[in-house]
């Protein structure tokens, strides 16, 4: 248990360091170094690459690796060749993708040629970036399954971003051209996969034994589960990537994606703390679901919901009340200000994502897990039509509204299904309080006059928002955990209550 705790604490530090680096890259380095079209290209390459990597994995996603590794785990038998399983299955799928890619390359060029000339010109980079993302995900999951999460996270969350920052600055000062940078950007994902592979070897876990299934039943279960993972993955990838693809196929696709995907990344920072809370809570949910202890699941479901919503409301308030200052501080920020209301719609949808908290974990660990795959596939198909309708009429604002609708549809569907089957609900009488406090904090922010300097204004405004949010949360007693967290924080700085 000690190794799990140590790795989890270190992993959290690494993730938040990566978040800071991502913030610097997306809001300062990229706008300073590249045009909107070049930024759009880089982000679409990564988005399409992730889409292809997920499809090529043929159901061998991280959740499948975690679910079945215990059946293969046996050091004396080299984990029964599990390493080859997570390598060869994605490779086979990737070979099929390459064949399909070259078969339909003409259609790809015809679809994106006029509106996204950069994407068309650099489309050959989709193969190496997809391969790198696919193998990085597989090997990182394998290391995680062996209870080693820190080094792979350092490589993926920190080292990769430092490489990107370094070469972006080299491009800014004209030491390299954009072709060279795009190759570095692409091949760095493969380099991370190779480094994780070396790390696995150093751990003594790079077993090259032939694949040996523990039983015929496990093999059938893997095929069955992998099929559902593939179907759910198609829906998930459609929901998360179809907007960028449709924008790329519309007029000025490269430039519009540069703005839109920057706003998506900015709004997505609201839910990052929620992801950490969810990861911590998931193993506890698994234990209670195994024991069919639904009252404890309900208790955790509700307490996690109010904490996640409170954190999300605070971060949304900080983001939205400082949004104009952020654009002023950003290099070429005026060019990105057209995406202001994209942040609003995506940010608000993230709050619903957080209040429903453990929806996905509870469903995935229950006997009803298949419903999640059907729901995601169905909503993925619906998202194609919603995105087409709204993007064609409202551009990137329509894309943000479509993304918000997709999030609401999925989370409400899962919530409603769980409630019908188990009577579990994340909502309590206190669920409305974080929203009320958010309204109060925003009201306080709006009556504060502008300080004359964007940096000073952001600092003072943010401090007042945080102080009012924490104060009212304690006054309304939103959650007993807040007092506990505050007390521990005060003790850390030597203040006794």
PDB file of C-alpha atoms in Angstrom, residues 71-345:
ATOM      1  CA  UNK A  71      -5.265 -12.297 -14.796  1.00  0.00           C
ATOM      2  CA  UNK A  72      -1.885 -12.365 -16.567  1.00  0.00           C
ATOM      3  CA  UNK A  73       0.242 -11.012 -13.709  1.00  0.00           C
ATOM      4  CA  UNK A  74       2.950 -13.522 -12.807  1.00  0.00           C
ATOM      5  CA  UNK A  75       6.599 -12.444 -12.752  1.00  0.00           C
ATOM      6  CA  UNK A  76       7.911 -16.009 -12.882  1.00  0.00           C
ATOM      7  CA  UNK A  77       5.982 -16.523 -16.143  1.00  0.00           C
ATOM      8  CA  UNK A  78       6.792 -13.095 -17.598  1.00  0.00           C
ATOM      9  CA  UNK A  79       3.200 -11.922 -17.050  1.00  0.00           C
ATOM     10  CA  UNK A  80       2.185 -14.612 -19.556  1.00  0.00           C
ATOM     11  CA  UNK A  81       3.282 -12.460 -22.498  1.00  0.00           C
ATOM     12  CA  UNK A  82       0.961  -9.555 -21.619  1.00  0.00           C
ATOM     13  CA  UNK A  83       3.539  -7.086 -22.968  1.00  0.00           C
ATOM     14  CA  UNK A  84       3.284  -8.628 -26.439  1.00  0.00           C
ATOM     15  CA  UNK A  85      -0.513  -8.524 -26.243  1.00  0.00           C
ATOM     16  CA  UNK A  86      -0.615  -4.770 -25.624  1.00  0.00           C
ATOM     17  CA  UNK A  87       1.996  -4.240 -28.360  1.00  0.00           C
ATOM     18  CA  UNK A  88       0.863  -6.535 -31.171  1.00  0.00           C
ATOM     19  CA  UNK A  89      -2.885  -5.860 -31.033  1.00  0.00           C
ATOM     20  CA  UNK A  90      -2.476  -2.061 -31.461  1.00  0.00           C
ATOM     21  CA  UNK A  91       0.221  -2.624 -34.116  1.00  0.00           C
ATOM     22  CA  UNK A  92      -2.120  -4.837 -36.120  1.00  0.00           C
ATOM     23  CA  UNK A  93      -4.824  -2.204 -35.895  1.00  0.00           C
ATOM     24  CA  UNK A  94      -2.350   0.489 -36.912  1.00  0.00           C
ATOM     25  CA  UNK A  95      -1.324  -1.421 -40.040  1.00  0.00           C
ATOM     26  CA  UNK A  96      -4.979  -1.577 -41.045  1.00  0.00           C
ATOM     27  CA  UNK A  97      -5.221   2.181 -40.451  1.00  0.00           C
ATOM     28  CA  UNK A  98      -2.235   2.904 -42.709  1.00  0.00           C
ATOM     29  CA  UNK A  99      -3.872   0.903 -45.496  1.00  0.00           C
ATOM     30  CA  UNK A 100      -7.165   2.775 -45.029  1.00  0.00           C
ATOM     31  CA  UNK A 101      -5.355   6.125 -44.846  1.00  0.00           C
ATOM     32  CA  UNK A 102      -3.618   5.644 -48.192  1.00  0.00           C
ATOM     33  CA  UNK A 103      -6.790   4.230 -49.738  1.00  0.00           C
ATOM     34  CA  UNK A 104      -8.779   7.356 -48.810  1.00  0.00           C
ATOM     35  CA  UNK A 105      -5.966   9.936 -49.007  1.00  0.00           C
ATOM     36  CA  UNK A 106      -7.527  11.493 -52.093  1.00  0.00           C
ATOM     37  CA  UNK A 107     -10.827  12.017 -50.259  1.00  0.00           C
ATOM     38  CA  UNK A 108      -8.962  13.549 -47.298  1.00  0.00           C
ATOM     39  CA  UNK A 109      -7.209  16.047 -49.578  1.00  0.00           C
ATOM     40  CA  UNK A 110     -10.469  16.866 -51.353  1.00  0.00           C
ATOM     41  CA  UNK A 111     -12.281  17.468 -48.030  1.00  0.00           C
ATOM     42  CA  UNK A 112      -9.657  19.661 -46.359  1.00  0.00           C
ATOM     43  CA  UNK A 113      -7.586  20.945 -49.309  1.00  0.00           C
ATOM     44  CA  UNK A 114      -9.177  24.369 -49.808  1.00  0.00           C
ATOM     45  CA  UNK A 115     -10.140  25.236 -46.229  1.00  0.00           C
ATOM     46  CA  UNK A 116      -7.144  23.771 -44.339  1.00  0.00           C
ATOM     47  CA  UNK A 117      -4.175  23.868 -46.732  1.00  0.00           C
ATOM     48  CA  UNK A 118      -1.655  23.396 -43.891  1.00  0.00           C
ATOM     49  CA  UNK A 119      -3.419  20.246 -42.679  1.00  0.00           C
ATOM     50  CA  UNK A 120      -3.466  18.880 -46.212  1.00  0.00           C
ATOM     51  CA  UNK A 121       0.212  19.684 -46.762  1.00  0.00           C
ATOM     52  CA  UNK A 122       1.325  18.105 -43.468  1.00  0.00           C
ATOM     53  CA  UNK A 123      -1.123  15.181 -43.502  1.00  0.00           C
ATOM     54  CA  UNK A 124       1.792  12.727 -43.768  1.00  0.00           C
ATOM     55  CA  UNK A 125       2.633  13.559 -40.137  1.00  0.00           C
ATOM     56  CA  UNK A 126      -0.591  11.875 -39.004  1.00  0.00           C
ATOM     57  CA  UNK A 127       1.061   8.449 -39.313  1.00  0.00           C
ATOM     58  CA  UNK A 128       4.024   9.034 -36.969  1.00  0.00           C
ATOM     59  CA  UNK A 129       2.064  11.123 -34.437  1.00  0.00           C
ATOM     60  CA  UNK A 130      -0.720   8.508 -34.257  1.00  0.00           C
ATOM     61  CA  UNK A 131       1.827   5.738 -33.812  1.00  0.00           C
ATOM     62  CA  UNK A 132       3.624   7.658 -31.056  1.00  0.00           C
ATOM     63  CA  UNK A 133       0.398   8.446 -29.179  1.00  0.00           C
ATOM     64  CA  UNK A 134      -0.815   4.857 -29.463  1.00  0.00           C
ATOM     65  CA  UNK A 135       2.391   3.253 -28.155  1.00  0.00           C
ATOM     66  CA  UNK A 136       2.893   5.884 -25.448  1.00  0.00           C
ATOM     67  CA  UNK A 137      -0.607   5.176 -24.117  1.00  0.00           C
ATOM     68  CA  UNK A 138      -0.057   1.387 -24.187  1.00  0.00           C
ATOM     69  CA  UNK A 139       3.343   1.444 -22.471  1.00  0.00           C
ATOM     70  CA  UNK A 140       2.343   4.070 -19.921  1.00  0.00           C
ATOM     71  CA  UNK A 141      -0.691   1.946 -18.986  1.00  0.00           C
ATOM     72  CA  UNK A 142       1.540  -1.145 -18.704  1.00  0.00           C
ATOM     73  CA  UNK A 143       3.891   0.729 -16.354  1.00  0.00           C
ATOM     74  CA  UNK A 144       0.893   1.955 -14.326  1.00  0.00           C
ATOM     75  CA  UNK A 145      -0.414  -1.603 -14.052  1.00  0.00           C
ATOM     76  CA  UNK A 146       2.967  -2.500 -12.532  1.00  0.00           C
ATOM     77  CA  UNK A 147       2.400   0.280  -9.952  1.00  0.00           C
ATOM     78  CA  UNK A 148       4.814   2.729 -11.543  1.00  0.00           C
ATOM     79  CA  UNK A 149       3.084   5.989 -12.535  1.00  0.00           C
ATOM     80  CA  UNK A 150       5.559   8.782 -11.782  1.00  0.00           C
ATOM     81  CA  UNK A 151       8.319   8.399 -14.399  1.00  0.00           C
ATOM     82  CA  UNK A 152       5.903   7.840 -17.337  1.00  0.00           C
ATOM     83  CA  UNK A 153       3.931  10.909 -16.204  1.00  0.00           C
ATOM     84  CA  UNK A 154       7.135  12.965 -15.957  1.00  0.00           C
ATOM     85  CA  UNK A 155       8.008  11.970 -19.513  1.00  0.00           C
ATOM     86  CA  UNK A 156       4.546  12.655 -20.897  1.00  0.00           C
ATOM     87  CA  UNK A 157       3.427  15.658 -18.841  1.00  0.00           C
ATOM     88  CA  UNK A 158       6.725  17.490 -18.319  1.00  0.00           C
ATOM     89  CA  UNK A 159       9.549  16.286 -20.594  1.00  0.00           C
ATOM     90  CA  UNK A 160       7.387  16.360 -23.731  1.00  0.00           C
ATOM     91  CA  UNK A 161       6.227  19.915 -23.020  1.00  0.00           C
ATOM     92  CA  UNK A 162       9.730  21.152 -22.225  1.00  0.00           C
ATOM     93  CA  UNK A 163      10.882  19.783 -25.597  1.00  0.00           C
ATOM     94  CA  UNK A 164       8.001  21.581 -27.326  1.00  0.00           C
ATOM     95  CA  UNK A 165       8.777  24.877 -25.548  1.00  0.00           C
ATOM     96  CA  UNK A 166      12.508  24.642 -26.368  1.00  0.00           C
ATOM     97  CA  UNK A 167      12.000  23.988 -30.077  1.00  0.00           C
ATOM     98  CA  UNK A 168       9.193  26.566 -30.343  1.00  0.00           C
ATOM     99  CA  UNK A 169      11.648  29.191 -29.069  1.00  0.00           C
ATOM    100  CA  UNK A 170      14.259  27.945 -31.551  1.00  0.00           C
ATOM    101  CA  UNK A 171      11.656  28.494 -34.275  1.00  0.00           C
ATOM    102  CA  UNK A 172      10.817  31.956 -32.900  1.00  0.00           C
ATOM    103  CA  UNK A 173      14.461  33.017 -33.152  1.00  0.00           C
ATOM    104  CA  UNK A 174      14.753  31.456 -36.630  1.00  0.00           C
ATOM    105  CA  UNK A 175      17.236  28.703 -35.758  1.00  0.00           C
ATOM    106  CA  UNK A 176      14.860  26.183 -37.348  1.00  0.00           C
ATOM    107  CA  UNK A 177      11.976  26.440 -39.809  1.00  0.00           C
ATOM    108  CA  UNK A 178       8.395  25.271 -39.339  1.00  0.00           C
ATOM    109  CA  UNK A 179       9.008  22.011 -41.212  1.00  0.00           C
ATOM    110  CA  UNK A 180      11.735  21.096 -38.722  1.00  0.00           C
ATOM    111  CA  UNK A 181       9.566  22.065 -35.750  1.00  0.00           C
ATOM    112  CA  UNK A 182       6.595  20.040 -37.015  1.00  0.00           C
ATOM    113  CA  UNK A 183       8.825  16.956 -37.299  1.00  0.00           C
ATOM    114  CA  UNK A 184      10.184  17.478 -33.771  1.00  0.00           C
ATOM    115  CA  UNK A 185       6.631  17.994 -32.476  1.00  0.00           C
ATOM    116  CA  UNK A 186       5.516  14.754 -34.139  1.00  0.00           C
ATOM    117  CA  UNK A 187       8.505  12.521 -33.410  1.00  0.00           C
ATOM    118  CA  UNK A 188       8.671  13.615 -29.768  1.00  0.00           C
ATOM    119  CA  UNK A 189       5.615  11.417 -29.101  1.00  0.00           C
ATOM    120  CA  UNK A 190       7.483   8.399 -30.458  1.00  0.00           C
ATOM    121  CA  UNK A 191      10.544   9.369 -28.383  1.00  0.00           C
ATOM    122  CA  UNK A 192       8.416   9.401 -25.208  1.00  0.00           C
ATOM    123  CA  UNK A 193       7.141   5.892 -26.033  1.00  0.00           C
ATOM    124  CA  UNK A 194      10.736   4.686 -26.482  1.00  0.00           C
ATOM    125  CA  UNK A 195      11.853   6.243 -23.175  1.00  0.00           C
ATOM    126  CA  UNK A 196       8.940   4.601 -21.337  1.00  0.00           C
ATOM    127  CA  UNK A 197       9.953   1.303 -22.937  1.00  0.00           C
ATOM    128  CA  UNK A 198      13.515   1.722 -21.620  1.00  0.00           C
ATOM    129  CA  UNK A 199      12.088   2.536 -18.196  1.00  0.00           C
ATOM    130  CA  UNK A 200      10.011  -0.664 -18.241  1.00  0.00           C
ATOM    131  CA  UNK A 201      13.184  -2.600 -19.116  1.00  0.00           C
ATOM    132  CA  UNK A 202      15.055  -0.941 -16.254  1.00  0.00           C
ATOM    133  CA  UNK A 203      12.271  -2.015 -13.896  1.00  0.00           C
ATOM    134  CA  UNK A 204      12.821  -5.593 -15.043  1.00  0.00           C
ATOM    135  CA  UNK A 205       9.269  -5.820 -16.385  1.00  0.00           C
ATOM    136  CA  UNK A 206      10.048  -6.031 -20.105  1.00  0.00           C
ATOM    137  CA  UNK A 207       9.136  -9.687 -20.441  1.00  0.00           C
ATOM    138  CA  UNK A 208       9.272 -11.095 -23.966  1.00  0.00           C
ATOM    139  CA  UNK A 209       7.557 -14.388 -23.199  1.00  0.00           C
ATOM    140  CA  UNK A 210       5.004 -15.595 -25.785  1.00  0.00           C
ATOM    141  CA  UNK A 211       1.353 -14.788 -25.132  1.00  0.00           C
ATOM    142  CA  UNK A 212      -0.373 -17.374 -22.955  1.00  0.00           C
ATOM    143  CA  UNK A 213      -3.989 -16.758 -21.952  1.00  0.00           C
ATOM    144  CA  UNK A 214      -4.761 -17.916 -18.385  1.00  0.00           C
ATOM    145  CA  UNK A 215      -7.978 -19.538 -19.629  1.00  0.00           C
ATOM    146  CA  UNK A 216     -10.328 -19.688 -22.587  1.00  0.00           C
ATOM    147  CA  UNK A 217     -12.875 -17.713 -20.548  1.00  0.00           C
ATOM    148  CA  UNK A 218     -10.416 -14.833 -20.045  1.00  0.00           C
ATOM    149  CA  UNK A 219      -9.720 -14.762 -23.775  1.00  0.00           C
ATOM    150  CA  UNK A 220     -13.442 -14.630 -24.566  1.00  0.00           C
ATOM    151  CA  UNK A 221     -13.982 -11.956 -21.923  1.00  0.00           C
ATOM    152  CA  UNK A 222     -11.169  -9.834 -23.403  1.00  0.00           C
ATOM    153  CA  UNK A 223     -12.651 -10.082 -26.889  1.00  0.00           C
ATOM    154  CA  UNK A 224     -16.115  -9.244 -25.589  1.00  0.00           C
ATOM    155  CA  UNK A 225     -14.907  -6.342 -23.450  1.00  0.00           C
ATOM    156  CA  UNK A 226     -12.594  -5.095 -26.206  1.00  0.00           C
ATOM    157  CA  UNK A 227     -15.527  -5.019 -28.628  1.00  0.00           C
ATOM    158  CA  UNK A 228     -17.559  -2.839 -26.284  1.00  0.00           C
ATOM    159  CA  UNK A 229     -14.497  -0.665 -25.634  1.00  0.00           C
ATOM    160  CA  UNK A 230     -14.089  -0.198 -29.378  1.00  0.00           C
ATOM    161  CA  UNK A 231     -17.745   0.784 -29.834  1.00  0.00           C
ATOM    162  CA  UNK A 232     -17.645   3.159 -26.875  1.00  0.00           C
ATOM    163  CA  UNK A 233     -14.308   4.491 -28.077  1.00  0.00           C
ATOM    164  CA  UNK A 234     -15.776   5.352 -31.479  1.00  0.00           C
ATOM    165  CA  UNK A 235     -18.485   7.411 -29.773  1.00  0.00           C
ATOM    166  CA  UNK A 236     -16.034   9.045 -27.359  1.00  0.00           C
ATOM    167  CA  UNK A 237     -13.618   9.985 -30.115  1.00  0.00           C
ATOM    168  CA  UNK A 238     -16.452  11.369 -32.230  1.00  0.00           C
ATOM    169  CA  UNK A 239     -17.679  13.520 -29.326  1.00  0.00           C
ATOM    170  CA  UNK A 240     -14.176  14.813 -28.569  1.00  0.00           C
ATOM    171  CA  UNK A 241     -12.785  15.238 -32.098  1.00  0.00           C
ATOM    172  CA  UNK A 242     -15.593  15.771 -34.596  1.00  0.00           C
ATOM    173  CA  UNK A 243     -15.802  19.521 -33.890  1.00  0.00           C
ATOM    174  CA  UNK A 244     -12.129  20.099 -34.767  1.00  0.00           C
ATOM    175  CA  UNK A 245     -12.457  17.993 -37.929  1.00  0.00           C
ATOM    176  CA  UNK A 246     -15.551  19.871 -39.086  1.00  0.00           C
ATOM    177  CA  UNK A 247     -13.949  23.237 -38.384  1.00  0.00           C
ATOM    178  CA  UNK A 248     -10.912  22.098 -40.387  1.00  0.00           C
ATOM    179  CA  UNK A 249     -13.237  21.316 -43.317  1.00  0.00           C
ATOM    180  CA  UNK A 250     -14.882  24.768 -43.145  1.00  0.00           C
ATOM    181  CA  UNK A 251     -13.558  28.091 -44.532  1.00  0.00           C
ATOM    182  CA  UNK A 252     -10.323  29.242 -42.838  1.00  0.00           C
ATOM    183  CA  UNK A 253     -10.200  25.905 -41.034  1.00  0.00           C
ATOM    184  CA  UNK A 254      -6.554  26.082 -39.906  1.00  0.00           C
ATOM    185  CA  UNK A 255      -6.918  29.553 -38.345  1.00  0.00           C
ATOM    186  CA  UNK A 256     -10.318  28.898 -36.769  1.00  0.00           C
ATOM    187  CA  UNK A 257      -9.038  25.707 -35.144  1.00  0.00           C
ATOM    188  CA  UNK A 258      -6.103  27.675 -33.765  1.00  0.00           C
ATOM    189  CA  UNK A 259      -8.548  29.903 -31.886  1.00  0.00           C
ATOM    190  CA  UNK A 260     -11.162  27.276 -31.051  1.00  0.00           C
ATOM    191  CA  UNK A 261      -8.851  24.568 -29.675  1.00  0.00           C
ATOM    192  CA  UNK A 262      -7.006  27.158 -27.594  1.00  0.00           C
ATOM    193  CA  UNK A 263     -10.330  28.096 -25.990  1.00  0.00           C
ATOM    194  CA  UNK A 264     -11.186  24.407 -25.450  1.00  0.00           C
ATOM    195  CA  UNK A 265      -7.892  23.843 -23.635  1.00  0.00           C
ATOM    196  CA  UNK A 266      -8.436  26.973 -21.552  1.00  0.00           C
ATOM    197  CA  UNK A 267     -11.951  25.907 -20.474  1.00  0.00           C
ATOM    198  CA  UNK A 268     -10.847  22.313 -19.872  1.00  0.00           C
ATOM    199  CA  UNK A 269      -8.567  23.438 -17.044  1.00  0.00           C
ATOM    200  CA  UNK A 270     -11.736  23.862 -14.946  1.00  0.00           C
ATOM    201  CA  UNK A 271     -12.208  20.089 -14.678  1.00  0.00           C
ATOM    202  CA  UNK A 272      -8.589  19.026 -14.042  1.00  0.00           C
ATOM    203  CA  UNK A 273      -8.903  18.973 -10.221  1.00  0.00           C
ATOM    204  CA  UNK A 274     -12.088  16.947 -10.663  1.00  0.00           C
ATOM    205  CA  UNK A 275     -10.186  14.308 -12.604  1.00  0.00           C
ATOM    206  CA  UNK A 276      -7.776  13.869  -9.707  1.00  0.00           C
ATOM    207  CA  UNK A 277     -10.645  13.537  -7.224  1.00  0.00           C
ATOM    208  CA  UNK A 278     -12.290  10.998  -9.522  1.00  0.00           C
ATOM    209  CA  UNK A 279      -9.117   8.934  -9.837  1.00  0.00           C
ATOM    210  CA  UNK A 280      -8.732   8.851  -6.050  1.00  0.00           C
ATOM    211  CA  UNK A 281     -12.383   7.887  -5.529  1.00  0.00           C
ATOM    212  CA  UNK A 282     -12.635   5.204  -8.241  1.00  0.00           C
ATOM    213  CA  UNK A 283     -10.860   2.394  -6.291  1.00  0.00           C
ATOM    214  CA  UNK A 284     -13.132   3.048  -3.291  1.00  0.00           C
ATOM    215  CA  UNK A 285     -16.175   2.892  -5.578  1.00  0.00           C
ATOM    216  CA  UNK A 286     -14.879  -0.404  -6.993  1.00  0.00           C
ATOM    217  CA  UNK A 287     -14.661  -1.919  -3.498  1.00  0.00           C
ATOM    218  CA  UNK A 288     -18.171  -0.824  -2.517  1.00  0.00           C
ATOM    219  CA  UNK A 289     -19.656  -1.962  -5.845  1.00  0.00           C
ATOM    220  CA  UNK A 290     -17.999  -5.356  -5.453  1.00  0.00           C
ATOM    221  CA  UNK A 291     -19.581  -5.671  -1.988  1.00  0.00           C
ATOM    222  CA  UNK A 292     -22.900  -4.277  -3.334  1.00  0.00           C
ATOM    223  CA  UNK A 293     -22.729  -1.593  -0.655  1.00  0.00           C
ATOM    224  CA  UNK A 294     -24.862   1.006  -2.434  1.00  0.00           C
ATOM    225  CA  UNK A 295     -25.416   3.249   0.643  1.00  0.00           C
ATOM    226  CA  UNK A 296     -21.652   3.891   0.837  1.00  0.00           C
ATOM    227  CA  UNK A 297     -21.513   4.476  -2.912  1.00  0.00           C
ATOM    228  CA  UNK A 298     -24.329   7.020  -2.566  1.00  0.00           C
ATOM    229  CA  UNK A 299     -22.502   8.773   0.274  1.00  0.00           C
ATOM    230  CA  UNK A 300     -19.278   9.003  -1.743  1.00  0.00           C
ATOM    231  CA  UNK A 301     -21.209   9.980  -4.898  1.00  0.00           C
ATOM    232  CA  UNK A 302     -22.813  12.969  -3.162  1.00  0.00           C
ATOM    233  CA  UNK A 303     -19.799  14.160  -1.157  1.00  0.00           C
ATOM    234  CA  UNK A 304     -17.563  13.988  -4.234  1.00  0.00           C
ATOM    235  CA  UNK A 305     -20.162  15.827  -6.304  1.00  0.00           C
ATOM    236  CA  UNK A 306     -20.392  18.865  -4.005  1.00  0.00           C
ATOM    237  CA  UNK A 307     -16.584  19.096  -3.686  1.00  0.00           C
ATOM    238  CA  UNK A 308     -16.025  18.852  -7.442  1.00  0.00           C
ATOM    239  CA  UNK A 309     -18.782  21.379  -8.173  1.00  0.00           C
ATOM    240  CA  UNK A 310     -17.362  23.811  -5.589  1.00  0.00           C
ATOM    241  CA  UNK A 311     -13.865  23.609  -7.066  1.00  0.00           C
ATOM    242  CA  UNK A 312     -15.271  23.882 -10.580  1.00  0.00           C
ATOM    243  CA  UNK A 313     -17.395  26.937  -9.720  1.00  0.00           C
ATOM    244  CA  UNK A 314     -14.381  28.666  -8.160  1.00  0.00           C
ATOM    245  CA  UNK A 315     -12.162  27.983 -11.195  1.00  0.00           C
ATOM    246  CA  UNK A 316     -14.913  29.015 -13.618  1.00  0.00           C
ATOM    247  CA  UNK A 317     -15.421  32.280 -11.703  1.00  0.00           C
ATOM    248  CA  UNK A 318     -11.680  33.008 -11.762  1.00  0.00           C
ATOM    249  CA  UNK A 319     -11.494  32.229 -15.469  1.00  0.00           C
ATOM    250  CA  UNK A 320     -14.574  34.118 -16.633  1.00  0.00           C
ATOM    251  CA  UNK A 321     -14.034  37.211 -14.456  1.00  0.00           C
ATOM    252  CA  UNK A 322     -10.450  37.491 -15.755  1.00  0.00           C
ATOM    253  CA  UNK A 323     -11.076  36.445 -19.351  1.00  0.00           C
ATOM    254  CA  UNK A 324     -10.499  39.916 -20.845  1.00  0.00           C
ATOM    255  CA  UNK A 325      -7.282  40.289 -18.833  1.00  0.00           C
ATOM    256  CA  UNK A 326      -6.112  36.893 -20.114  1.00  0.00           C
ATOM    257  CA  UNK A 327      -6.576  38.024 -23.714  1.00  0.00           C
ATOM    258  CA  UNK A 328      -4.747  41.261 -22.944  1.00  0.00           C
ATOM    259  CA  UNK A 329      -1.795  39.382 -21.420  1.00  0.00           C
ATOM    260  CA  UNK A 330      -1.652  36.800 -24.230  1.00  0.00           C
ATOM    261  CA  UNK A 331       0.664  37.486 -27.169  1.00  0.00           C
ATOM    262  CA  UNK A 332      -1.647  38.415 -30.073  1.00  0.00           C
ATOM    263  CA  UNK A 333      -4.511  38.073 -27.620  1.00  0.00           C
ATOM    264  CA  UNK A 334      -6.883  40.247 -29.676  1.00  0.00           C
ATOM    265  CA  UNK A 335      -6.873  37.597 -32.404  1.00  0.00           C
ATOM    266  CA  UNK A 336      -8.107  35.009 -29.880  1.00  0.00           C
ATOM    267  CA  UNK A 337     -10.682  37.238 -28.182  1.00  0.00           C
ATOM    268  CA  UNK A 338     -13.250  36.201 -30.808  1.00  0.00           C
ATOM    269  CA  UNK A 339     -13.364  32.869 -28.964  1.00  0.00           C
ATOM    270  CA  UNK A 340     -14.379  34.460 -25.650  1.00  0.00           C
ATOM    271  CA  UNK A 341     -17.880  32.987 -25.550  1.00  0.00           C
ATOM    272  CA  UNK A 342     -16.552  29.559 -26.522  1.00  0.00           C
ATOM    273  CA  UNK A 343     -14.940  29.545 -23.072  1.00  0.00           C
ATOM    274  CA  UNK A 344     -18.287  30.466 -21.500  1.00  0.00           C
ATOM    275  CA  UNK A 345     -20.298  27.606 -23.033  1.00  0.00           C
TER     276      UNK A 345
END
